[in-house]
Amino acid sequence: MDTLSYKTISVNKATAQKEWVLIDATDQVLGRLCTKVAKLLRGKYKATYTPHVDCGDNVVIINADKIIMTGKKLTEKQYLRYTGYPGGQKVMTPAELLAKPNGSERLIRKVVKGMLPKNKLADRLITNLYIYAGAEHKQEAQTPKAIDINTLK
């Protein structure tokens, strides 16, 4: 029995195998794209997934300005925030957010962050997400592996 190990393997920060992944967001539906990106950031597609450790991949999204939203979500969906002052509730639609500078990057980051756990781990995971509106990105040196997001479940 010395050759077989029946121990559960728990990944820590030192033993996590992190990769760089490149995703093209051209003609992708926003919510469906972001659920898969959140799973990649979390590491749920890996066999060594550990819930309390940052064991996910580093994700680079290009062509973020070419995402689509189905139905009337672009004008009717509302994102609420509160300034902290009385009467300080602000409402913003995705169309208003996309009209701002870096709007597509901000929208994708907001949607992905909402799909991550609400704790300190989410703040560390969201730093592994890099979003670019065009086709060029700054992570060429890391040689990210381009994957088709539609093949993931």
XYZ file of N, CA, C and O in Angstrom:
612
model
N 0.805 -1.197 0.000
C 0.000 0.000 0.000
C 0.849 1.263 0.000
O 0.310 2.341 0.077
N 2.174 1.134 -0.040
C 3.019 2.313 -0.006
C 2.978 3.080 -1.318
O 3.258 4.270 -1.351
N 2.624 2.423 -2.416
C 2.652 3.098 -3.707
C 1.377 3.878 -3.993
O 1.396 4.809 -4.769
N 0.281 3.499 -3.389
C -0.974 4.182 -3.630
C -1.210 5.242 -2.576
O -0.951 5.033 -1.395
N -1.715 6.368 -2.997
C -2.010 7.443 -2.059
C -3.504 7.713 -2.078
O -4.089 7.945 -3.131
N -4.108 7.669 -0.927
C -5.528 7.934 -0.816
C -5.794 9.279 -0.165
O -6.823 9.490 0.425
N -4.818 10.161 -0.231
C -4.957 11.451 0.405
C -5.599 12.450 -0.549
O -5.330 12.435 -1.743
N -6.408 13.328 -0.014
C -6.998 14.396 -0.800
C -5.957 15.483 -1.004
O -5.340 15.947 -0.044
N -5.760 15.888 -2.245
C -4.767 16.903 -2.559
C -5.429 18.268 -2.449
O -6.448 18.523 -3.084
N -4.860 19.125 -1.638
C -5.358 20.484 -1.487
C -4.292 21.441 -2.003
O -3.158 21.432 -1.529
N -4.664 22.256 -2.970
C -3.731 23.177 -3.597
C -3.556 24.398 -2.711
O -4.508 24.875 -2.104
N -2.324 24.900 -2.629
C -2.088 26.178 -1.960
C -1.484 27.155 -2.968
O -1.328 26.828 -4.146
N -1.148 28.339 -2.515
C -0.668 29.364 -3.438
C 0.625 28.949 -4.139
O 0.842 29.279 -5.303
N 1.468 28.212 -3.463
C 2.749 27.813 -4.033
C 2.610 26.696 -5.066
O 3.390 26.632 -6.026
N 1.632 25.816 -4.912
C 1.508 24.669 -5.810
C 0.452 24.861 -6.893
O 0.214 23.943 -7.673
N -0.183 26.009 -6.950
C -1.223 26.244 -7.963
C -0.587 26.383 -9.343
O 0.411 27.077 -9.518
N -1.154 25.697 -10.311
C -0.685 25.743 -11.695
C -1.539 26.744 -12.462
O -2.606 26.412 -12.962
N -1.069 27.980 -12.542
C -1.830 29.031 -13.208
C -1.349 29.172 -14.647
O -0.170 29.149 -14.912
N -2.304 29.327 -15.565
C -2.000 29.504 -16.980
C -2.542 30.852 -17.443
O -3.317 31.500 -16.739
N -2.138 31.252 -18.635
C -2.661 32.467 -19.265
C -3.579 32.046 -20.398
O -3.207 31.226 -21.237
N -4.787 32.606 -20.411
C -5.813 32.232 -21.383
C -6.249 33.492 -22.123
O -6.457 34.539 -21.516
N -6.397 33.389 -23.440
C -6.845 34.493 -24.283
C -8.233 34.169 -24.817
O -8.453 33.101 -25.377
N -9.164 35.108 -24.644
C -10.547 34.911 -25.097
C -10.931 36.065 -26.007
O -10.724 37.231 -25.670
N -11.498 35.733 -27.158
C -12.009 36.742 -28.087
C -13.504 36.909 -27.830
O -14.272 35.961 -27.941
N -13.917 38.135 -27.489
C -15.307 38.386 -27.109
C -16.165 38.847 -28.275
O -17.281 39.316 -28.059
N -15.702 38.694 -29.489
C -16.462 39.138 -30.654
C -17.753 38.347 -30.774
O -17.754 37.115 -30.804
N -18.886 39.062 -30.829
C -20.222 38.489 -30.984
C -20.567 37.468 -29.900
O -21.295 36.513 -30.154
N -20.070 37.661 -28.693
C -20.421 36.804 -27.559
C -21.471 37.515 -26.721
O -21.438 38.730 -26.549
N -22.414 36.745 -26.182
C -23.428 37.298 -25.293
C -22.761 37.583 -23.952
O -22.012 36.756 -23.424
N -23.027 38.759 -23.388
C -22.322 39.236 -22.208
C -22.413 38.275 -21.024
O -21.398 37.889 -20.452
N -23.595 37.872 -20.642
C -23.763 37.030 -19.463
C -23.161 35.656 -19.628
O -22.537 35.119 -18.708
N -23.320 35.057 -20.783
C -22.786 33.718 -21.021
C -21.263 33.731 -21.056
O -20.609 32.807 -20.583
N -20.696 34.787 -21.622
C -19.241 34.933 -21.643
C -18.713 35.100 -20.216
O -17.745 34.452 -19.818
N -19.359 35.939 -19.429
C -18.858 36.265 -18.095
C -18.978 35.098 -17.126
O -18.150 34.971 -16.222
N -19.981 34.225 -17.283
C -20.070 33.070 -16.398
C -18.883 32.139 -16.615
O -18.307 31.615 -15.662
N -18.497 31.959 -17.862
C -17.360 31.084 -18.155
C -16.044 31.725 -17.735
O -15.134 31.044 -17.269
N -15.946 33.046 -17.865
C -14.741 33.748 -17.419
C -14.626 33.657 -15.904
O -13.529 33.448 -15.364
N -15.738 33.783 -15.188
C -15.710 33.680 -13.728
C -15.270 32.287 -13.290
O -14.514 32.136 -12.322
N -15.710 31.254 -14.009
C -15.285 29.893 -13.691
C -13.795 29.707 -13.955
O -13.105 29.021 -13.199
N -13.287 30.310 -15.047
C -11.856 30.221 -15.343
C -11.036 30.939 -14.272
O -9.995 30.443 -13.829
N -11.486 32.114 -13.849
C -10.777 32.856 -12.815
C -10.774 32.090 -11.488
O -9.804 32.132 -10.741
N -11.843 31.410 -11.208
C -11.983 30.671 -9.958
C -11.210 29.363 -9.989
O -10.794 28.859 -8.966
N -11.010 28.779 -11.196
C -10.292 27.515 -11.318
C -11.199 26.307 -11.281
O -10.741 25.193 -11.063
N -12.484 26.505 -11.527
C -13.433 25.396 -11.412
C -13.316 24.385 -12.544
O -13.856 23.291 -12.431
N -12.636 24.722 -13.633
C -12.453 23.768 -14.720
C -11.278 22.833 -14.458
O -11.014 21.943 -15.244
N -10.549 23.031 -13.374
C -9.375 22.215 -13.070
C -9.735 21.110 -12.087
O -10.616 21.264 -11.246
N -9.012 20.004 -12.190
C -9.246 18.886 -11.280
C -8.728 19.190 -9.884
O -9.162 18.584 -8.910
N -7.821 20.146 -9.760
C -7.234 20.489 -8.468
C -7.894 21.715 -7.852
O -7.260 22.449 -7.094
N -9.153 21.957 -8.150
C -9.869 23.124 -7.639
C -9.957 23.073 -6.118
O -10.327 22.064 -5.523
N -9.605 24.183 -5.494
C -9.721 24.344 -4.050
C -10.475 25.642 -3.801
O -10.060 26.699 -4.278
N -11.589 25.605 -3.054
C -12.460 26.781 -2.952
C -11.832 28.016 -2.331
O -12.162 29.130 -2.701
N -10.917 27.855 -1.378
C -10.403 29.006 -0.647
C -9.057 29.516 -1.169
O -8.431 30.346 -0.535
N -8.606 29.018 -2.339
C -7.299 29.384 -2.881
C -7.469 29.952 -4.282
O -8.326 29.502 -5.049
N -6.660 30.931 -4.625
C -6.628 31.476 -5.984
C -5.856 30.500 -6.867
O -4.648 30.607 -7.030
N -6.563 29.520 -7.429
C -5.919 28.513 -8.270
C -6.416 28.603 -9.712
O -6.174 27.704 -10.508
N -7.102 29.690 -10.063
C -7.631 29.863 -11.404
C -6.597 30.422 -12.361
O -5.456 30.707 -11.997
N -7.008 30.578 -13.599
C -6.118 31.072 -14.642
C -6.158 32.589 -14.715
O -7.067 33.234 -14.212
N -5.153 33.156 -15.385
C -5.145 34.570 -15.730
C -5.845 34.697 -17.083
O -5.453 34.031 -18.040
N -6.870 35.522 -17.172
C -7.712 35.605 -18.365
C -7.509 36.961 -19.032
O -7.596 38.002 -18.376
N -7.258 36.929 -20.346
C -7.137 38.140 -21.152
C -8.299 38.128 -22.144
O -8.446 37.186 -22.921
N -9.131 39.168 -22.103
C -10.268 39.283 -23.018
C -9.969 40.394 -24.013
O -9.656 41.515 -23.621
N -10.047 40.074 -25.306
C -9.849 41.075 -26.351
C -11.176 41.299 -27.075
O -12.095 40.490 -26.969
N -11.263 42.409 -27.801
C -12.469 42.806 -28.541
C -13.676 42.924 -27.617
O -14.782 42.487 -27.942
N -13.481 43.531 -26.466
C -14.562 43.674 -25.493
C -15.651 44.617 -25.991
O -16.788 44.540 -25.545
N -15.320 45.501 -26.924
C -16.326 46.429 -27.434
C -17.283 45.769 -28.410
O -18.253 46.389 -28.835
N -17.069 44.503 -28.760
C -17.929 43.800 -29.716
C -18.862 42.799 -29.046
O -19.411 41.925 -29.696
N -19.069 42.928 -27.725
C -20.007 42.044 -27.041
C -21.430 42.462 -27.368
O -21.683 43.597 -27.771
N -22.362 41.542 -27.190
C -23.762 41.850 -27.462
C -24.588 41.503 -26.220
O -24.186 40.687 -25.394
N -25.731 42.151 -26.118
C -26.703 41.841 -25.075
C -28.022 41.527 -25.763
O -28.431 42.234 -26.678
N -28.677 40.465 -25.327
C -29.908 40.041 -25.973
C -31.097 40.780 -25.396
O -31.049 41.305 -24.280
N -32.164 40.813 -26.150
C -33.410 41.428 -25.690
C -33.259 42.925 -25.485
O -32.535 43.611 -26.192
N -33.964 43.439 -24.483
C -33.941 44.867 -24.183
C -33.022 45.192 -23.013
O -33.139 46.250 -22.408
N -32.104 44.275 -22.698
C -31.248 44.471 -21.529
C -30.354 45.688 -21.661
O -29.981 46.288 -20.657
N -30.003 46.061 -22.862
C -29.096 47.193 -23.056
C -29.698 48.488 -22.531
O -28.987 49.337 -21.988
N -31.017 48.642 -22.639
C -31.649 49.884 -22.208
C -32.491 49.736 -20.939
O -32.700 50.717 -20.232
N -32.980 48.528 -20.644
C -33.891 48.366 -19.516
C -33.246 47.815 -18.248
O -33.788 47.986 -17.165
N -32.108 47.141 -18.356
C -31.431 46.639 -17.157
C -30.828 47.817 -16.404
O -30.376 48.780 -17.015
N -30.843 47.741 -15.084
C -30.353 48.855 -14.270
C -29.316 48.356 -13.273
O -29.502 47.312 -12.646
N -28.242 49.107 -13.158
C -27.237 48.865 -12.133
C -27.367 49.983 -11.112
O -27.312 51.158 -11.449
N -27.551 49.612 -9.842
C -27.747 50.582 -8.772
C -26.466 50.726 -7.972
O -25.734 49.760 -7.759
N -26.198 51.937 -7.512
C -25.118 52.173 -6.565
C -25.562 53.279 -5.629
O -26.474 54.052 -5.949
N -24.927 53.353 -4.498
C -25.322 54.310 -3.477
C -24.092 55.093 -3.046
O -23.049 54.523 -2.736
N -24.210 56.421 -3.034
C -23.078 57.279 -2.726
C -22.782 57.356 -1.245
O -21.675 57.694 -0.862
N -23.757 57.049 -0.409
C -23.577 57.139 1.026
C -24.286 58.346 1.622
O -24.361 58.487 2.835
N -24.788 59.213 0.784
C -25.505 60.397 1.234
C -27.009 60.174 1.091
O -27.445 59.381 0.260
N -27.832 60.885 1.850
C -29.281 60.762 1.701
C -29.715 61.139 0.284
O -29.294 62.168 -0.257
N -30.509 60.305 -0.320
C -30.954 60.540 -1.692
C -29.860 60.290 -2.712
O -29.941 60.767 -3.839
N -28.849 59.552 -2.352
C -27.692 59.364 -3.219
C -27.699 58.081 -4.022
O -26.640 57.607 -4.418
N -28.860 57.495 -4.271
C -28.924 56.286 -5.071
C -28.820 56.661 -6.539
O -29.582 57.477 -7.054
N -27.857 56.066 -7.248
C -27.619 56.352 -8.659
C -27.993 55.133 -9.483
O -27.717 53.998 -9.101
N -28.604 55.368 -10.627
C -29.033 54.302 -11.528
C -28.301 54.470 -12.843
O -28.194 55.583 -13.373
N -27.781 53.357 -13.368
C -27.076 53.405 -14.640
C -27.465 52.179 -15.466
O -27.517 51.065 -14.942
N -27.744 52.379 -16.735
C -28.053 51.272 -17.631
C -26.771 50.858 -18.351
O -25.812 51.626 -18.415
N -26.730 49.642 -18.914
C -25.548 49.238 -19.671
C -25.252 50.156 -20.854
O -24.085 50.379 -21.190
N -26.287 50.733 -21.478
C -26.054 51.645 -22.596
C -25.321 52.905 -22.128
O -24.418 53.402 -22.811
N -25.682 53.420 -20.947
C -24.992 54.584 -20.396
C -23.563 54.241 -20.006
O -22.653 55.046 -20.168
N -23.354 53.035 -19.497
C -22.014 52.612 -19.106
C -21.121 52.420 -20.325
O -19.939 52.784 -20.302
N -21.685 51.874 -21.408
C -20.902 51.675 -22.629
C -20.551 52.999 -23.301
O -19.570 53.078 -24.034
N -21.341 54.046 -23.062
C -21.073 55.343 -23.674
C -19.886 56.048 -23.024
O -19.302 56.953 -23.616
N -19.507 55.652 -21.827
C -18.387 56.273 -21.122
C -17.054 55.742 -21.656
O -17.025 54.699 -22.314
N -15.946 56.443 -21.363
C -14.629 55.919 -21.761
C -14.354 54.592 -21.059
O -14.656 54.437 -19.873
N -13.792 53.640 -21.786
C -13.531 52.282 -21.288
C -14.807 51.624 -20.776
O -14.776 50.820 -19.845
N -15.930 51.929 -21.377
C -17.217 51.419 -20.910
C -17.359 49.920 -21.047
O -17.888 49.264 -20.144
N -16.882 49.348 -22.145
C -17.018 47.905 -22.338
C -16.169 47.143 -21.329
O -16.603 46.119 -20.795
N -14.967 47.656 -21.026
C -14.134 46.995 -20.026
C -14.777 47.082 -18.642
O -14.778 46.116 -17.877
N -15.338 48.238 -18.315
C -15.969 48.431 -17.016
C -17.208 47.558 -16.865
O -17.484 47.022 -15.777
N -17.970 47.397 -17.955
C -19.176 46.578 -17.906
C -18.830 45.109 -17.687
O -19.431 44.440 -16.832
N -17.850 44.598 -18.425
C -17.463 43.193 -18.270
C -16.898 42.950 -16.875
O -17.216 41.965 -16.222
N -16.060 43.862 -16.384
C -15.482 43.705 -15.051
C -16.577 43.706 -13.981
O -16.538 42.930 -13.025
N -17.585 44.559 -14.141
C -18.693 44.644 -13.178
C -19.497 43.349 -13.169
O -19.859 42.838 -12.110
N -19.764 42.795 -14.351
C -20.570 41.577 -14.443
C -19.794 40.379 -13.884
O -20.343 39.565 -13.136
N -18.503 40.275 -14.212
C -17.707 39.148 -13.713
C -17.550 39.235 -12.201
O -17.654 38.232 -11.505
N -17.317 40.425 -11.676
C -17.155 40.575 -10.222
C -18.425 40.187 -9.486
O -18.364 39.631 -8.392
N -19.589 40.428 -10.081
C -20.837 40.015 -9.466
C -21.019 38.515 -9.424
O -21.818 38.003 -8.643
N -20.277 37.780 -10.251
C -20.373 36.319 -10.291
C -19.335 35.631 -9.420
O -19.335 34.407 -9.311
N -18.442 36.391 -8.817
C -17.430 35.832 -7.935
C -17.949 35.852 -6.495
O -18.906 36.556 -6.184
N -17.326 35.102 -5.588
C -17.786 35.113 -4.199
C -17.620 36.490 -3.576
O -16.758 37.269 -3.972
N -18.460 36.786 -2.612
C -18.445 38.104 -1.971
C -17.533 38.068 -0.756
O -17.978 38.113 0.385
N -16.217 37.968 -0.976
C -15.249 37.946 0.112
C -13.905 38.476 -0.391
O -13.815 38.987 -1.506
N -12.863 38.344 0.423
C -11.548 38.866 0.058
C -10.945 38.123 -1.132
O -10.125 38.675 -1.846
N -11.339 36.875 -1.330
C -10.809 36.100 -2.442
C -11.215 36.712 -3.773
O -10.443 36.698 -4.732
N -12.413 37.269 -3.848
C -12.885 37.876 -5.097
C -12.014 39.061 -5.486
O -11.772 39.287 -6.670
N -11.535 39.825 -4.513
C -10.665 40.954 -4.814
C -9.340 40.492 -5.400
O -8.766 41.158 -6.258
N -8.849 39.341 -4.954
C -7.612 38.800 -5.528
C -7.861 38.186 -6.902
O -7.019 38.261 -7.791
N -9.025 37.565 -7.083
C -9.322 36.906 -8.355
C -9.536 37.916 -9.479
O -9.127 37.668 -10.613
N -10.186 39.041 -9.184
C -10.506 40.009 -10.232
C -9.242 40.674 -10.767
O -9.245 41.213 -11.875
N -8.134 40.620 -10.007
C -6.875 41.178 -10.516
C -6.252 40.292 -11.585
O -5.319 40.719 -12.267
N -6.748 39.056 -11.745
C -6.250 38.156 -12.782
C -6.996 38.337 -14.100
O -6.792 37.558 -15.031
N -7.867 39.327 -14.191
C -8.657 39.576 -15.391
C -8.131 40.821 -16.094
O -7.999 41.875 -15.486
N -7.822 40.676 -17.376
C -7.315 41.781 -18.196
C -8.251 41.932 -19.387
O -8.456 40.977 -20.141
N -8.820 43.135 -19.559
C -9.830 43.366 -20.583
C -9.351 44.476 -21.504
O -8.904 45.529 -21.036
N -9.465 44.251 -22.816
C -9.052 45.230 -23.822
C -10.161 45.380 -24.851
O -10.748 44.399 -25.297
N -10.422 46.633 -25.236
C -11.503 46.911 -26.190
C -11.124 46.458 -27.597
O -11.973 46.011 -28.354
N -9.872 46.569 -27.970
C -9.435 46.198 -29.308
C -8.825 44.810 -29.351
O -8.912 44.028 -28.410
N -8.163 44.531 -30.489
C -7.564 43.212 -30.690
C -6.159 43.113 -30.115
O -5.628 42.015 -29.973
N -5.532 44.241 -29.776
C -4.179 44.206 -29.228
C -4.242 44.146 -27.711
O -5.130 44.722 -27.090
N -3.257 43.476 -27.112
C -3.176 43.417 -25.662
C -1.714 43.468 -25.234
O -0.812 43.247 -26.032
N -1.484 43.763 -23.948
C -0.134 43.952 -23.422
C 0.474 42.673 -22.855
O 1.602 42.699 -22.406
N -0.239 41.569 -22.877
C 0.262 40.330 -22.294
C 0.866 39.391 -23.328
O 0.753 38.182 -23.221
N 1.533 39.938 -24.325
C 2.177 39.113 -25.351
C 3.318 38.285 -24.757
O 3.570 37.168 -25.186
N 4.038 38.838 -23.784
C 5.193 38.152 -23.214
C 4.790 36.881 -22.461
O 5.584 35.951 -22.351
N 3.571 36.818 -21.960
C 3.117 35.639 -21.227
C 2.625 34.536 -22.159
O 2.311 33.450 -21.693
N 2.553 34.803 -23.442
C 2.062 33.878 -24.474
C 0.778 33.177 -24.033
O 0.767 31.977 -23.758
N -0.326 33.920 -23.964
C -1.578 33.293 -23.539
C -2.091 32.311 -24.579
O -1.910 32.509 -25.790
N -2.716 31.258 -24.103
C -3.253 30.213 -24.970
C -4.663 30.619 -25.381
O -5.543 30.815 -24.531
N -4.900 30.767 -26.678
C -6.228 31.166 -27.165
C -7.166 29.964 -27.090
O -6.847 28.881 -27.576
N -8.318 30.168 -26.445
C -9.302 29.095 -26.346
C -10.626 29.589 -26.898
O -10.895 30.779 -26.922
N -11.453 28.654 -27.345
C -12.798 28.957 -27.796
C -13.716 28.843 -26.580
O -13.866 27.755 -26.001
N -14.303 29.937 -26.197
C -15.115 29.976 -24.971
C -16.399 29.157 -25.137
O -16.981 28.708 -24.158
N -16.830 28.927 -26.374
C -18.069 28.173 -26.603
C -17.911 26.699 -26.345
O -18.907 25.992 -26.203
N -16.678 26.181 -26.279
C -16.483 24.760 -26.023
C -16.544 24.422 -24.534
O -16.722 23.271 -24.175
N -16.422 25.434 -23.673
C -16.497 25.204 -22.229
C -17.955 25.110 -21.792
O -18.818 25.719 -22.380
N -18.197 24.348 -20.738
C -19.565 24.221 -20.219
C -19.747 25.056 -18.996
O -18.898 25.341 -18.256
